[in-house]
PDB file of C-alpha atoms in Angstrom:
ATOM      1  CA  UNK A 176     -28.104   2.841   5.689  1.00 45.00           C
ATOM      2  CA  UNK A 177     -26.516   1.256   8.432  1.00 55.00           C
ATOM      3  CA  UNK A 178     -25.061   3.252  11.478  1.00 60.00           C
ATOM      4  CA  UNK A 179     -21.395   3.470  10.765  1.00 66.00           C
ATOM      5  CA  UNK A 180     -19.260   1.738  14.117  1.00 82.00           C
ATOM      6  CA  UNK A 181     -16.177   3.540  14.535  1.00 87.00           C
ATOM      7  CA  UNK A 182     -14.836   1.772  17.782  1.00 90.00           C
ATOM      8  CA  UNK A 183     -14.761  -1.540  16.089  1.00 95.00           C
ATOM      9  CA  UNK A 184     -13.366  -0.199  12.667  1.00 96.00           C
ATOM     10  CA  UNK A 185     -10.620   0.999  15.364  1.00 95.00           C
ATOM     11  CA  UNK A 186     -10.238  -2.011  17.517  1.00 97.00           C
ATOM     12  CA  UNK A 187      -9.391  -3.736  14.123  1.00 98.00           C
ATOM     13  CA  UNK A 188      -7.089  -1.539  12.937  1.00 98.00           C
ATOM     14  CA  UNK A 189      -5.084  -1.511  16.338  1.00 97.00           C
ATOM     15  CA  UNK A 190      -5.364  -5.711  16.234  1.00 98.00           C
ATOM     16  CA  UNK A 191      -3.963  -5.259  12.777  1.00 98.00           C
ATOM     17  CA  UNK A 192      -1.029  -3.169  13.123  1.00 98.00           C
ATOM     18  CA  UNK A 193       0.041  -5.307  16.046  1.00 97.00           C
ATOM     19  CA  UNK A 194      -0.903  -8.898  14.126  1.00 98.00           C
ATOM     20  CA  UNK A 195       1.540  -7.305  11.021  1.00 98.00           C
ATOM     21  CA  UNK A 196       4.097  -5.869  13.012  1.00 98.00           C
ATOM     22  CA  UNK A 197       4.902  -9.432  15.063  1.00 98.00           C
ATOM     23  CA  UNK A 198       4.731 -11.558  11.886  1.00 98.00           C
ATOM     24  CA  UNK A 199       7.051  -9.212  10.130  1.00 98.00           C
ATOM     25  CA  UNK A 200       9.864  -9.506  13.174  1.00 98.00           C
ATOM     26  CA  UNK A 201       9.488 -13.310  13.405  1.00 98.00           C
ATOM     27  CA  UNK A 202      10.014 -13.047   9.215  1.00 98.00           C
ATOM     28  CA  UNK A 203      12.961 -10.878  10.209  1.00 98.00           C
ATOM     29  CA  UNK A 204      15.117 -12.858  12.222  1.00 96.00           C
ATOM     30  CA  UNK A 205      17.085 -10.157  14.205  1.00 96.00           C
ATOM     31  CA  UNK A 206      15.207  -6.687  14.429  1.00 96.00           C
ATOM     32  CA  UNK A 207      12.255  -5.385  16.529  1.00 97.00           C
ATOM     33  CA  UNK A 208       9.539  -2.297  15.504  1.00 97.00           C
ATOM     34  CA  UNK A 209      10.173   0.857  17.357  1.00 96.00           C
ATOM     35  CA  UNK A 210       6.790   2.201  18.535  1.00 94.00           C
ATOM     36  CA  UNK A 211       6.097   6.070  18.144  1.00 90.00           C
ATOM     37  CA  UNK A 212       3.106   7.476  19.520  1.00 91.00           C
ATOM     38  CA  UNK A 213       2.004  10.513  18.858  1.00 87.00           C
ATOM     39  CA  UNK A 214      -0.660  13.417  18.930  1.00 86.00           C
ATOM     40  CA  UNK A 215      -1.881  15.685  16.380  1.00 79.00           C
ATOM     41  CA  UNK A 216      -2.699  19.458  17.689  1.00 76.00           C
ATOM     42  CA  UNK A 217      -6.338  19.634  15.391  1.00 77.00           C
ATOM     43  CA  UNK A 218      -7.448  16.295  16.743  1.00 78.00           C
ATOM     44  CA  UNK A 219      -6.264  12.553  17.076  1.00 85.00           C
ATOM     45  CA  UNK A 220      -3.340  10.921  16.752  1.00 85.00           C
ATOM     46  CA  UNK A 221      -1.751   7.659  16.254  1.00 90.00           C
ATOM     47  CA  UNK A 222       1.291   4.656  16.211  1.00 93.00           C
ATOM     48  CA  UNK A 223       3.914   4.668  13.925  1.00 93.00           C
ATOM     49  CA  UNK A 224       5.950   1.548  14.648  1.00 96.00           C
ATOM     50  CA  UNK A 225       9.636   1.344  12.401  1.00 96.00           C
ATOM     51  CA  UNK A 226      11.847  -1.386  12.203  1.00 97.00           C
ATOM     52  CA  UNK A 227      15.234  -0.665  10.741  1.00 96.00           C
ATOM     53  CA  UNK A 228      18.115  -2.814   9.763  1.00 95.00           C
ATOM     54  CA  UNK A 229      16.795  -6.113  10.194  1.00 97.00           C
ATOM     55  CA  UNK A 230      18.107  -9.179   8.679  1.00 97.00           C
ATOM     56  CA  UNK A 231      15.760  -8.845   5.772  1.00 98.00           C
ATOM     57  CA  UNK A 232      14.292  -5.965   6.112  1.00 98.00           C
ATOM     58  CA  UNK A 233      15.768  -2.562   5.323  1.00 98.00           C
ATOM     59  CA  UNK A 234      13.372  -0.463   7.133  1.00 97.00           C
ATOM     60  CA  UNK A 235       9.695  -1.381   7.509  1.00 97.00           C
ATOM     61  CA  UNK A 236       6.518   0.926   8.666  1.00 96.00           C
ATOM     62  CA  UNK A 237       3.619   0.174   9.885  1.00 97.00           C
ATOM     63  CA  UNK A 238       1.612   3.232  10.885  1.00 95.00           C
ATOM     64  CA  UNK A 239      -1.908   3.634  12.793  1.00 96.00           C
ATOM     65  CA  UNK A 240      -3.670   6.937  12.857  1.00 92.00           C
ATOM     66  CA  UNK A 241      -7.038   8.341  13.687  1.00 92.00           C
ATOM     67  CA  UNK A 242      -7.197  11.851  12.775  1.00 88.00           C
ATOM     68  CA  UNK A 243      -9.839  14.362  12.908  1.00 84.00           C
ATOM     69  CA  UNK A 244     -10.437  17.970  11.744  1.00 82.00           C
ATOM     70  CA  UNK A 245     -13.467  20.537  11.332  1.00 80.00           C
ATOM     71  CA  UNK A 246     -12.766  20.698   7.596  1.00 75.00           C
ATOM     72  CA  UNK A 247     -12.446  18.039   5.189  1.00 71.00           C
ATOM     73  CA  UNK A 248      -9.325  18.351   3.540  1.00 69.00           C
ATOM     74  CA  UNK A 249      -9.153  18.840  -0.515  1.00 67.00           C
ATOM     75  CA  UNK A 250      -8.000  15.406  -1.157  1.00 63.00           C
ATOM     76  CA  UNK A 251     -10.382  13.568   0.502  1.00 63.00           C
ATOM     77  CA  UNK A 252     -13.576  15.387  -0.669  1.00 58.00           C
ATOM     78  CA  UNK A 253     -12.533  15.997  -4.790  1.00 62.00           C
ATOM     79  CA  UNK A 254     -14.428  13.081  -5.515  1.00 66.00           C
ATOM     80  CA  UNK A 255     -17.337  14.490  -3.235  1.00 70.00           C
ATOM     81  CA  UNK A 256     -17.530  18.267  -3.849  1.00 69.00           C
ATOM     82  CA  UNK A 257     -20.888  18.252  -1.441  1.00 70.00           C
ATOM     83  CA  UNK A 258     -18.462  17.227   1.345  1.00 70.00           C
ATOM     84  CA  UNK A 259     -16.190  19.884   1.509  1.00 71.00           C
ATOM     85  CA  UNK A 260     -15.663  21.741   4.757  1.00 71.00           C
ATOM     86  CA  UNK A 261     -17.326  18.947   6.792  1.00 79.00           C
ATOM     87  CA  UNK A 262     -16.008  17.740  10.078  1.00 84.00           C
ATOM     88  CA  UNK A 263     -14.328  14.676   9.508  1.00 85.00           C
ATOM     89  CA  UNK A 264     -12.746  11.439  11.045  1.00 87.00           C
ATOM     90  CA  UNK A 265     -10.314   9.276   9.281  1.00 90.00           C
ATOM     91  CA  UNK A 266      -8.144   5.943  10.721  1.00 95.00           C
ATOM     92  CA  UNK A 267      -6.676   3.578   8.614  1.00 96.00           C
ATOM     93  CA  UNK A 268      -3.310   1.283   9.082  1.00 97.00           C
ATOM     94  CA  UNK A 269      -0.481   1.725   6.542  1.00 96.00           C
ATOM     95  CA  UNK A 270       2.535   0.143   5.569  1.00 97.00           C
ATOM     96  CA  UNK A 271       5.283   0.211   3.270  1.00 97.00           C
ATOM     97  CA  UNK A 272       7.990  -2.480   3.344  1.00 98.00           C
ATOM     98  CA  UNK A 273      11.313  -1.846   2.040  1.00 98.00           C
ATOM     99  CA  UNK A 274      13.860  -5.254   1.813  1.00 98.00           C
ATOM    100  CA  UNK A 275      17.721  -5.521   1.655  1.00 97.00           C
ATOM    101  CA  UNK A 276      17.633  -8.239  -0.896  1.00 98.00           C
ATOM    102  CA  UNK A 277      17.116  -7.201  -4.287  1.00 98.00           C
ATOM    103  CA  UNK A 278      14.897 -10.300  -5.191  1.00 98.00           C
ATOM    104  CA  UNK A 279      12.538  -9.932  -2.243  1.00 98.00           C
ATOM    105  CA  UNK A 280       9.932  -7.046  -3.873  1.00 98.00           C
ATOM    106  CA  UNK A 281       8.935  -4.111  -2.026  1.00 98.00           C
ATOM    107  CA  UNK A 282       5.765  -4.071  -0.736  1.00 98.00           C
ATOM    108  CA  UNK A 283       2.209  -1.618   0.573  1.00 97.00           C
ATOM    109  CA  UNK A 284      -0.730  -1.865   1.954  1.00 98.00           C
ATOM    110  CA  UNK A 285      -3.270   0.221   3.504  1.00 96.00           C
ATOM    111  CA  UNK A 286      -6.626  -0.234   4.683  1.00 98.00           C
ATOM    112  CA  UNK A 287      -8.528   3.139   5.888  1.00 96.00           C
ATOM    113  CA  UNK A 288     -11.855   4.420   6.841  1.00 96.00           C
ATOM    114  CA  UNK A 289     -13.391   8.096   6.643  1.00 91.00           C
ATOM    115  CA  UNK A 290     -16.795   9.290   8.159  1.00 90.00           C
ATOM    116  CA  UNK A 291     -17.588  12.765   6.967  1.00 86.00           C
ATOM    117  CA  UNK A 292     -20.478  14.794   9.566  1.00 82.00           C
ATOM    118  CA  UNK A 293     -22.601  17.646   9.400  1.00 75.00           C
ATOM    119  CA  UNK A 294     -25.375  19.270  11.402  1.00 71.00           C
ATOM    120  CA  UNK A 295     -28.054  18.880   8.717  1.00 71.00           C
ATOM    121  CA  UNK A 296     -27.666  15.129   7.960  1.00 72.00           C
ATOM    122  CA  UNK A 297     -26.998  11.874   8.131  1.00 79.00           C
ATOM    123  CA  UNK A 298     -22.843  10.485   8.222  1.00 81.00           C
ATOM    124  CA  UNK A 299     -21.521   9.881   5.029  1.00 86.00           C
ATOM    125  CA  UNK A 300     -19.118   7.475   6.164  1.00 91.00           C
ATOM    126  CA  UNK A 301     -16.411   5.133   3.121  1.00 93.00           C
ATOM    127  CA  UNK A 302     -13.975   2.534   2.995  1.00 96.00           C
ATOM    128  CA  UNK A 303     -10.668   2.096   0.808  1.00 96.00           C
ATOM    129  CA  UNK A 304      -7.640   0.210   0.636  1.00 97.00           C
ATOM    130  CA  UNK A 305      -5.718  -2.397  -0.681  1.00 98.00           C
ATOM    131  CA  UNK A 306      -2.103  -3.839  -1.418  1.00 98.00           C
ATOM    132  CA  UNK A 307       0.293  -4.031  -4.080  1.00 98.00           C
ATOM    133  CA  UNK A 308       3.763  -5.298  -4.729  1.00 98.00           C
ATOM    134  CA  UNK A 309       6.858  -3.925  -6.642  1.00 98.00           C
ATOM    135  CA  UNK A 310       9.707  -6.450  -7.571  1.00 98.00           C
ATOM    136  CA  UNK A 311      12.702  -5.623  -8.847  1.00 98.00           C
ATOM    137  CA  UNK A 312      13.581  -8.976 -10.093  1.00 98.00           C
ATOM    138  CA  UNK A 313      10.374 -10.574 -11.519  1.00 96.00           C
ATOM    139  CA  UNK A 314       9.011 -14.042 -11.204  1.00 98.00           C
ATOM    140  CA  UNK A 315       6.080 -15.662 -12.363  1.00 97.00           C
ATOM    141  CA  UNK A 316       5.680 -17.755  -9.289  1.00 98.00           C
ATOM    142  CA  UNK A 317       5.609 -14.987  -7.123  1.00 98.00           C
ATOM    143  CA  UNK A 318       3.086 -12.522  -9.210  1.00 98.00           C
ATOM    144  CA  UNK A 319       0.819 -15.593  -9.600  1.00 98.00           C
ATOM    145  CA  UNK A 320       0.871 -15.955  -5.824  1.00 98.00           C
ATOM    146  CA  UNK A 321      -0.083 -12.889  -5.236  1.00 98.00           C
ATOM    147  CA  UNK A 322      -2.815 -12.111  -7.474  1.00 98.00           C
ATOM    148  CA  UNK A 323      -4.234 -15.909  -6.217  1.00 98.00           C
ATOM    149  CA  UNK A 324      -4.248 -14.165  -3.109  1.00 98.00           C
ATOM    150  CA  UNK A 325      -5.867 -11.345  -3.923  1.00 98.00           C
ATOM    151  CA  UNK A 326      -8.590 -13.151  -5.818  1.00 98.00           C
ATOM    152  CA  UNK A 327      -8.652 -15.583  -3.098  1.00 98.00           C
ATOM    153  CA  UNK A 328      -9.884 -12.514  -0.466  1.00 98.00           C
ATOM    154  CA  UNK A 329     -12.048 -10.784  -2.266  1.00 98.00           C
ATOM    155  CA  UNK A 330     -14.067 -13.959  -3.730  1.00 97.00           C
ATOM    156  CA  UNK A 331     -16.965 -14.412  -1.161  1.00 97.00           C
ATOM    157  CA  UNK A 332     -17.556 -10.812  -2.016  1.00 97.00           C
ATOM    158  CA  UNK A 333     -18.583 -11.413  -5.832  1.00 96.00           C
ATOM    159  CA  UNK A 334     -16.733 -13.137  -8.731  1.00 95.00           C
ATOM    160  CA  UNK A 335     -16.084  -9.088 -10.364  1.00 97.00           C
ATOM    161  CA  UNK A 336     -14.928  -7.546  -7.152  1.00 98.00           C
ATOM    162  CA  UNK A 337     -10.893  -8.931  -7.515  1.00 98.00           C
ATOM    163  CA  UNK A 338     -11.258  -7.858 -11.553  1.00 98.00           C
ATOM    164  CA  UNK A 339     -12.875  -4.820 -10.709  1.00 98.00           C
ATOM    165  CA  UNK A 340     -10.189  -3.622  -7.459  1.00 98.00           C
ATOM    166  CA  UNK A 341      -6.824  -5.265  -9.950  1.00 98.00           C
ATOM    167  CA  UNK A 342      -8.130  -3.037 -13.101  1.00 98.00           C
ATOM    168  CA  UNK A 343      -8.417   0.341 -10.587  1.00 97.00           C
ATOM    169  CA  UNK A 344      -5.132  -0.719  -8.919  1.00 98.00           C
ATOM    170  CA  UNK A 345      -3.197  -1.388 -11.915  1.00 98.00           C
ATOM    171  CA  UNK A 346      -4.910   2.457 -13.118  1.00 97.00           C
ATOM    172  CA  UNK A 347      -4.027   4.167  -9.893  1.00 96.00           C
ATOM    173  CA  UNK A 348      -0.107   3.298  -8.964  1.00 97.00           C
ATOM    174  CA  UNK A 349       0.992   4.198 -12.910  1.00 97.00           C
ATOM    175  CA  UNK A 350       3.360   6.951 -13.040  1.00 96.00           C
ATOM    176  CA  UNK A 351       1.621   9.102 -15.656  1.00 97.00           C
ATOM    177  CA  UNK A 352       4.881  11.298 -16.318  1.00 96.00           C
ATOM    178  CA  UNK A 353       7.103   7.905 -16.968  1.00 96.00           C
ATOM    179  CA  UNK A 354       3.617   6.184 -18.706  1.00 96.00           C
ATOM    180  CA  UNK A 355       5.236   2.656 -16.144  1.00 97.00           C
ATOM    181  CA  UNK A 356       3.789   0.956 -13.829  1.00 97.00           C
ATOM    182  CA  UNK A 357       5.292   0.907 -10.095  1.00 96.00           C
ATOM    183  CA  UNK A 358       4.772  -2.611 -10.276  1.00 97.00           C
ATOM    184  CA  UNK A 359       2.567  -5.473 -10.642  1.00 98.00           C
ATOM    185  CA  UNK A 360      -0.166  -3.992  -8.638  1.00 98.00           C
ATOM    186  CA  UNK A 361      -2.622  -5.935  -6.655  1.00 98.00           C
ATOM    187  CA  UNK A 362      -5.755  -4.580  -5.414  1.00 98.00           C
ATOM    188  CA  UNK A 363      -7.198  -0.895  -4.984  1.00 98.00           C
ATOM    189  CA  UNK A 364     -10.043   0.031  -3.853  1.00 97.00           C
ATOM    190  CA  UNK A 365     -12.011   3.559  -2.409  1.00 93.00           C
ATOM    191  CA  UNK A 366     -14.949   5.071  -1.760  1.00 91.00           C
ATOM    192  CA  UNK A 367     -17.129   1.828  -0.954  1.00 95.00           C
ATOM    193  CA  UNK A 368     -20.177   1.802   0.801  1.00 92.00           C
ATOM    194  CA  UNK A 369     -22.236  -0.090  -1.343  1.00 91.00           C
ATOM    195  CA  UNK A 370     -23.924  -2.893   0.186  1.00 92.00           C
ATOM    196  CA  UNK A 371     -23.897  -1.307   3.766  1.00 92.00           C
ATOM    197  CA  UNK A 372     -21.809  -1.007   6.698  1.00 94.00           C
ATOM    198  CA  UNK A 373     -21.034  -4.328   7.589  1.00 95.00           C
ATOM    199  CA  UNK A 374     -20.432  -5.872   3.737  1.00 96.00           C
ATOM    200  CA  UNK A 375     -17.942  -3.204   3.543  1.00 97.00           C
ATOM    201  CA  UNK A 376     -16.017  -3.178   6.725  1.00 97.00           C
ATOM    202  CA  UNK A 377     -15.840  -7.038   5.965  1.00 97.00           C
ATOM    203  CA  UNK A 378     -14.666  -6.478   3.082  1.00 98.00           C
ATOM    204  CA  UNK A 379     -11.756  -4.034   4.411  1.00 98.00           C
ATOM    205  CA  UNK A 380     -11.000  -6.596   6.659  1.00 98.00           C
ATOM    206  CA  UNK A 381     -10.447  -9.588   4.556  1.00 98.00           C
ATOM    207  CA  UNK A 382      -7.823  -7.131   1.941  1.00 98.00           C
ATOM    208  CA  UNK A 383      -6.134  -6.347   5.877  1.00 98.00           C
ATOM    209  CA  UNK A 384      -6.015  -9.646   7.064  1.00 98.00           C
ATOM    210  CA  UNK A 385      -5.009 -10.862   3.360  1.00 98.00           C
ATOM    211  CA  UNK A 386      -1.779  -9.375   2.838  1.00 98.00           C
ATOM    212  CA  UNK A 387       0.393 -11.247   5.066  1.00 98.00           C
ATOM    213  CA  UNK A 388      -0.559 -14.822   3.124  1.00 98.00           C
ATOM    214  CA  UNK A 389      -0.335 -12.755  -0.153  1.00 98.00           C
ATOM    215  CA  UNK A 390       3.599 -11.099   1.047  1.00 98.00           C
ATOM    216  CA  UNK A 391       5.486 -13.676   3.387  1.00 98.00           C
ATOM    217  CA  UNK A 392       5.571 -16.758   1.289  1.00 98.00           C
ATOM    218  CA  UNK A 393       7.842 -14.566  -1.431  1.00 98.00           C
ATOM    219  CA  UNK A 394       9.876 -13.056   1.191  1.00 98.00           C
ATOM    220  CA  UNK A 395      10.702 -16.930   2.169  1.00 98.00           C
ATOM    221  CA  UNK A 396      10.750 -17.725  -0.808  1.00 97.00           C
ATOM    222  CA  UNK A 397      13.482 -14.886  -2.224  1.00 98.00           C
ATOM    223  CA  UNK A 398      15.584 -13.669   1.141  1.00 97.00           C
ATOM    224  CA  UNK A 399      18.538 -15.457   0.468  1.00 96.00           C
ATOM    225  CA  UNK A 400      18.632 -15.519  -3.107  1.00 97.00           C
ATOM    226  CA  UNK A 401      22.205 -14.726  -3.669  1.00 97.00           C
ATOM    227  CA  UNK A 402      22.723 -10.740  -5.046  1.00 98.00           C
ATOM    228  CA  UNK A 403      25.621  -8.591  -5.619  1.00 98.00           C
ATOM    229  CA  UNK A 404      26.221  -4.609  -6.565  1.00 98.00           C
ATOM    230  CA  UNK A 405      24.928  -4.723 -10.009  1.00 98.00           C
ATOM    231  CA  UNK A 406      20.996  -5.988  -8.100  1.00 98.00           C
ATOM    232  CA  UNK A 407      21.672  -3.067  -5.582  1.00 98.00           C
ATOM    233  CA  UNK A 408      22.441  -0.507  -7.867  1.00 98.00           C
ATOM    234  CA  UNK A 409      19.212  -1.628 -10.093  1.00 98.00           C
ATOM    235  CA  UNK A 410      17.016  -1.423  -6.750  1.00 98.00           C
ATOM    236  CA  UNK A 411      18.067   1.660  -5.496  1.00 98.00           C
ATOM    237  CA  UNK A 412      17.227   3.142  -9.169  1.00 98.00           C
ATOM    238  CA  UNK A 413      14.221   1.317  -8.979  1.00 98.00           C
ATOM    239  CA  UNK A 414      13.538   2.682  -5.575  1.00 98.00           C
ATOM    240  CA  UNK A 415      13.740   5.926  -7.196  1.00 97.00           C
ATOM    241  CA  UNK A 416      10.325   5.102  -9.124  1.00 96.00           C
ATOM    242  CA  UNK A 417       8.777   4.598  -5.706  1.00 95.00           C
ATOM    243  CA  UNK A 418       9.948   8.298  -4.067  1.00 95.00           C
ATOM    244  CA  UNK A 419       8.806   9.913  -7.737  1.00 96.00           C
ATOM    245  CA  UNK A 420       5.084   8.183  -6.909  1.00 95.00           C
ATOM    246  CA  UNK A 421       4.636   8.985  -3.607  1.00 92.00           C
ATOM    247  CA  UNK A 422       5.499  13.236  -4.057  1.00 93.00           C
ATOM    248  CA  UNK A 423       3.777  13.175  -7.355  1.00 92.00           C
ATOM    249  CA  UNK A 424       0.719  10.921  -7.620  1.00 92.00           C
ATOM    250  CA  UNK A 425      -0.201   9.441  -4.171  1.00 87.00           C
ATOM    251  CA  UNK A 426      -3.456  10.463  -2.947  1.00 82.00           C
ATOM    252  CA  UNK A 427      -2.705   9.117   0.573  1.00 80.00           C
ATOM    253  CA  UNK A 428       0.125  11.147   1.396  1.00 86.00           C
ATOM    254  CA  UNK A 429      -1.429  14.156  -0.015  1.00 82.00           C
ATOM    255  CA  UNK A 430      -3.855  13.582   2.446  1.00 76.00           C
ATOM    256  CA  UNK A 431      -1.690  13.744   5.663  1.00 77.00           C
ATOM    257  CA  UNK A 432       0.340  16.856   4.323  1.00 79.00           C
ATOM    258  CA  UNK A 433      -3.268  19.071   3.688  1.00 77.00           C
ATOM    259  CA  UNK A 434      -4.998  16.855   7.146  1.00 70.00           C
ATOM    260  CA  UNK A 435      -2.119  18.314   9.034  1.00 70.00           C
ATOM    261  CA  UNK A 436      -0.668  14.915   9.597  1.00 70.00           C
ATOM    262  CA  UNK A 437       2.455  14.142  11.235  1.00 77.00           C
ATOM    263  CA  UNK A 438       4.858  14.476   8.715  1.00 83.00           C
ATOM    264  CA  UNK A 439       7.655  11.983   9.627  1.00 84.00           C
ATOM    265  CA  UNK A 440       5.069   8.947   9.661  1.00 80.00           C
ATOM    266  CA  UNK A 441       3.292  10.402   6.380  1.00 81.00           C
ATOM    267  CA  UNK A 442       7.051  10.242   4.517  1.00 86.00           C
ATOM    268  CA  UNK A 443       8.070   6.719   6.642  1.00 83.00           C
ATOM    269  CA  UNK A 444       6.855   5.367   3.367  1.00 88.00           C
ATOM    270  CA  UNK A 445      10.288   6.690   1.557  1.00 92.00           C
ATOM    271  CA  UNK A 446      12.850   3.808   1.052  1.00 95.00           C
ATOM    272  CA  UNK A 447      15.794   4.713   3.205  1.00 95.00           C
ATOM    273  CA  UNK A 448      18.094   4.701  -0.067  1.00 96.00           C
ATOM    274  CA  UNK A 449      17.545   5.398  -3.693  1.00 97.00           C
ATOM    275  CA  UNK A 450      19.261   6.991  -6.791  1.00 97.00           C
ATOM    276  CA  UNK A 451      18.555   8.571  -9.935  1.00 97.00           C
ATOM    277  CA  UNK A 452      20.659   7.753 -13.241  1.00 96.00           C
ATOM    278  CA  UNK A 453      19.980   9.875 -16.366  1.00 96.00           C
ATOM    279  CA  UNK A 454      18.765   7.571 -19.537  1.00 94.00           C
ATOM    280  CA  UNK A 455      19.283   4.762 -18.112  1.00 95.00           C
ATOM    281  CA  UNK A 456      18.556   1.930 -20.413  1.00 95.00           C
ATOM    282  CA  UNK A 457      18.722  -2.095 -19.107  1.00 97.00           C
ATOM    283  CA  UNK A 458      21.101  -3.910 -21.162  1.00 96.00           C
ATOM    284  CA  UNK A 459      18.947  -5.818 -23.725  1.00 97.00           C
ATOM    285  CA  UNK A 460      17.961  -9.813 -22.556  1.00 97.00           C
ATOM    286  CA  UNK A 461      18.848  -9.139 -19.354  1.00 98.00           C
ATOM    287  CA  UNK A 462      17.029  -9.648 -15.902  1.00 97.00           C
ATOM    288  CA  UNK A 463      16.438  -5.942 -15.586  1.00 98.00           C
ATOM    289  CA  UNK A 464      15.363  -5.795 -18.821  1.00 98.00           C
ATOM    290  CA  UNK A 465      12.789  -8.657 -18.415  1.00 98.00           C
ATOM    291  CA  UNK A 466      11.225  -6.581 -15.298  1.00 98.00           C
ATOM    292  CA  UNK A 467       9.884  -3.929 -18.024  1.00 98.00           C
ATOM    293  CA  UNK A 468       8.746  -6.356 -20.816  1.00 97.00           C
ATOM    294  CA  UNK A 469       7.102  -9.136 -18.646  1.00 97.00           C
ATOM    295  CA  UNK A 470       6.240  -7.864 -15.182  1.00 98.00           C
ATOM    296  CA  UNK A 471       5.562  -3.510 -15.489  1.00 98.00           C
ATOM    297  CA  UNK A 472       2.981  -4.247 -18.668  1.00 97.00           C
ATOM    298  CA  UNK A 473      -0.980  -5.286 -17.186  1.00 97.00           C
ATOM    299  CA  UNK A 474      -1.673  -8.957 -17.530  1.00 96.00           C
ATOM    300  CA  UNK A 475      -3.871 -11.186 -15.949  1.00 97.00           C
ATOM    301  CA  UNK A 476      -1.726 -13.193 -13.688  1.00 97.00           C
ATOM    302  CA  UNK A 477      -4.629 -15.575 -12.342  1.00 95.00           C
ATOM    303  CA  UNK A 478      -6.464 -16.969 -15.321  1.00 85.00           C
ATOM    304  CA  UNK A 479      -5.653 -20.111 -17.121  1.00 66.00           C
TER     305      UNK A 479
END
């Protein structure tokens, strides 16, 4: 197995956040990311870079760390029991973006790396990842983009890989307790090491460098698609869905809370507004309504 490279896994992830965060101010129009830099007491750190208020955006994250720890934390080594207690380093880049306008969907991505050390033996060392959007106002042209997208990336890689990463995305962001979908999903993907070192960290870096041709052409094509209080009200009740999977179900920030992570960049994620409306029910035929029928159920977005 190959020697795992950490310095370039880094140097990408740095290039990335910075690539990400300029693209997503020129979308913008008006605001600029806020960079936060800070250090964690076990070991590491990272960048947490916020933009707030923008002319499109709401708030947006995009967070670099690069932890590390004596003890593998319980989320990261369930899959792995043999792990458990190992020192460990993990770095990834994470982002959550969170528009004003109802039409333009809320989006995430993450791409991360762990390398997991002991005395006795080699580095086990994995790769996961991915993106996946969440509209509130569903169209075709825009989930078909996407998915292209995602196909698109993860193509030179083998004609089962984009099946194989939609069908565990689609599996992972379902809120068990409200048996929905977040949204339309995307791609998902952990654990990988198959093929060696450098298939996989090319692979994580095609699904990085992916997401901004996969995200900005909706956010042209949606940000000033016209909206009044009845689309606000739906996405902050929709935004709701978002908070509920991110306490409950999210590995990733389950993670940070048991790594000791920083807390405030671990919960940037959290759209800045949201509510909660008992029973609500979407008045039949209507655009809300269409969101649950034709966009929250699986389908195959990319096939004839």
């Amino acid at each position: 197995m190959q020697r795992p490279q950490t310095d370039d896994v880094q140097s990408f992830l740095l290039a990335l956040q910075a690539r990400i965060c300029q693209a997503l101010e020129q979308a913008d129009g008006a605001a600029q990311f806020v960079c936060d830099t800070w250090q964690r007491e076990e070991g590491g750190g990272g960048q947490s870079r916020v933009l707030t208020q923008g002319q499109v955006f709401e708030q947006a994250g995009v967070n670099f760390s690069h932890v590390s720890g004596d003890r593998l934390p319980p989320s990261a080594s369930a899959h792995r029991p043999e792990l458990a207690g190992c020192r460990f380093q993990a770095m990834g880049v994470s982002l959550v973006i969170h528009p004003h306008n109802p039409y333009v969907p809320t989006s995430h991505a993450n791409v991360r790396y762990f390398v997991a050390e002991r005395d006795d033996a080699e580095p086990v060392w994995w790769f996961g990842g991915g993106f996946d959007l969440t509209p509130y106002y569903g169209f075709e042209e825009d989930a078909v983009h996407w998915h292209t997208v995602a196909r698109e990336v993860c193509r030179p890689f083998g004609e089962q890989v984009y099946p194989n990463y939609k069908q565990w995305c689609d599996q992972y962001f379902f809120l068990k307790h409200r048996q929905e979908a977040r949204g339309i999903g995307g791609l998902f993907f952990d654990d990988l090491n198959e093929g060696g070192f450098e298939r996989c960290f090319a692979l994580t870096q095609a699904v990085g460098n992916g997401f901004l041709d996969a995200y900005l052409p909706i956010v042209e094509r949606r940000k000033a698609h016209s909206w009044g209080v009845r689309e606000r009200q739906f996405q902050l009740y929709r935004r709701g869905r978002y908070v509920e999977f991110n306490l409950v179900w999210d590995r990733g920030t389950l993670f940070g809370l048991q790594s000791g992570g920083r807390t405030e960049s671990i919960l940037m994620s959290m759209p800045p507004l949201a509510r909660w409306e008992y029973g609500y029910q979407p008045e039949p035929g209507s655009d809300e309504a269409a969101l649950y029928e034709r966009f929250l159920p699986v389908r195959d977005w990319v096939s004839p």
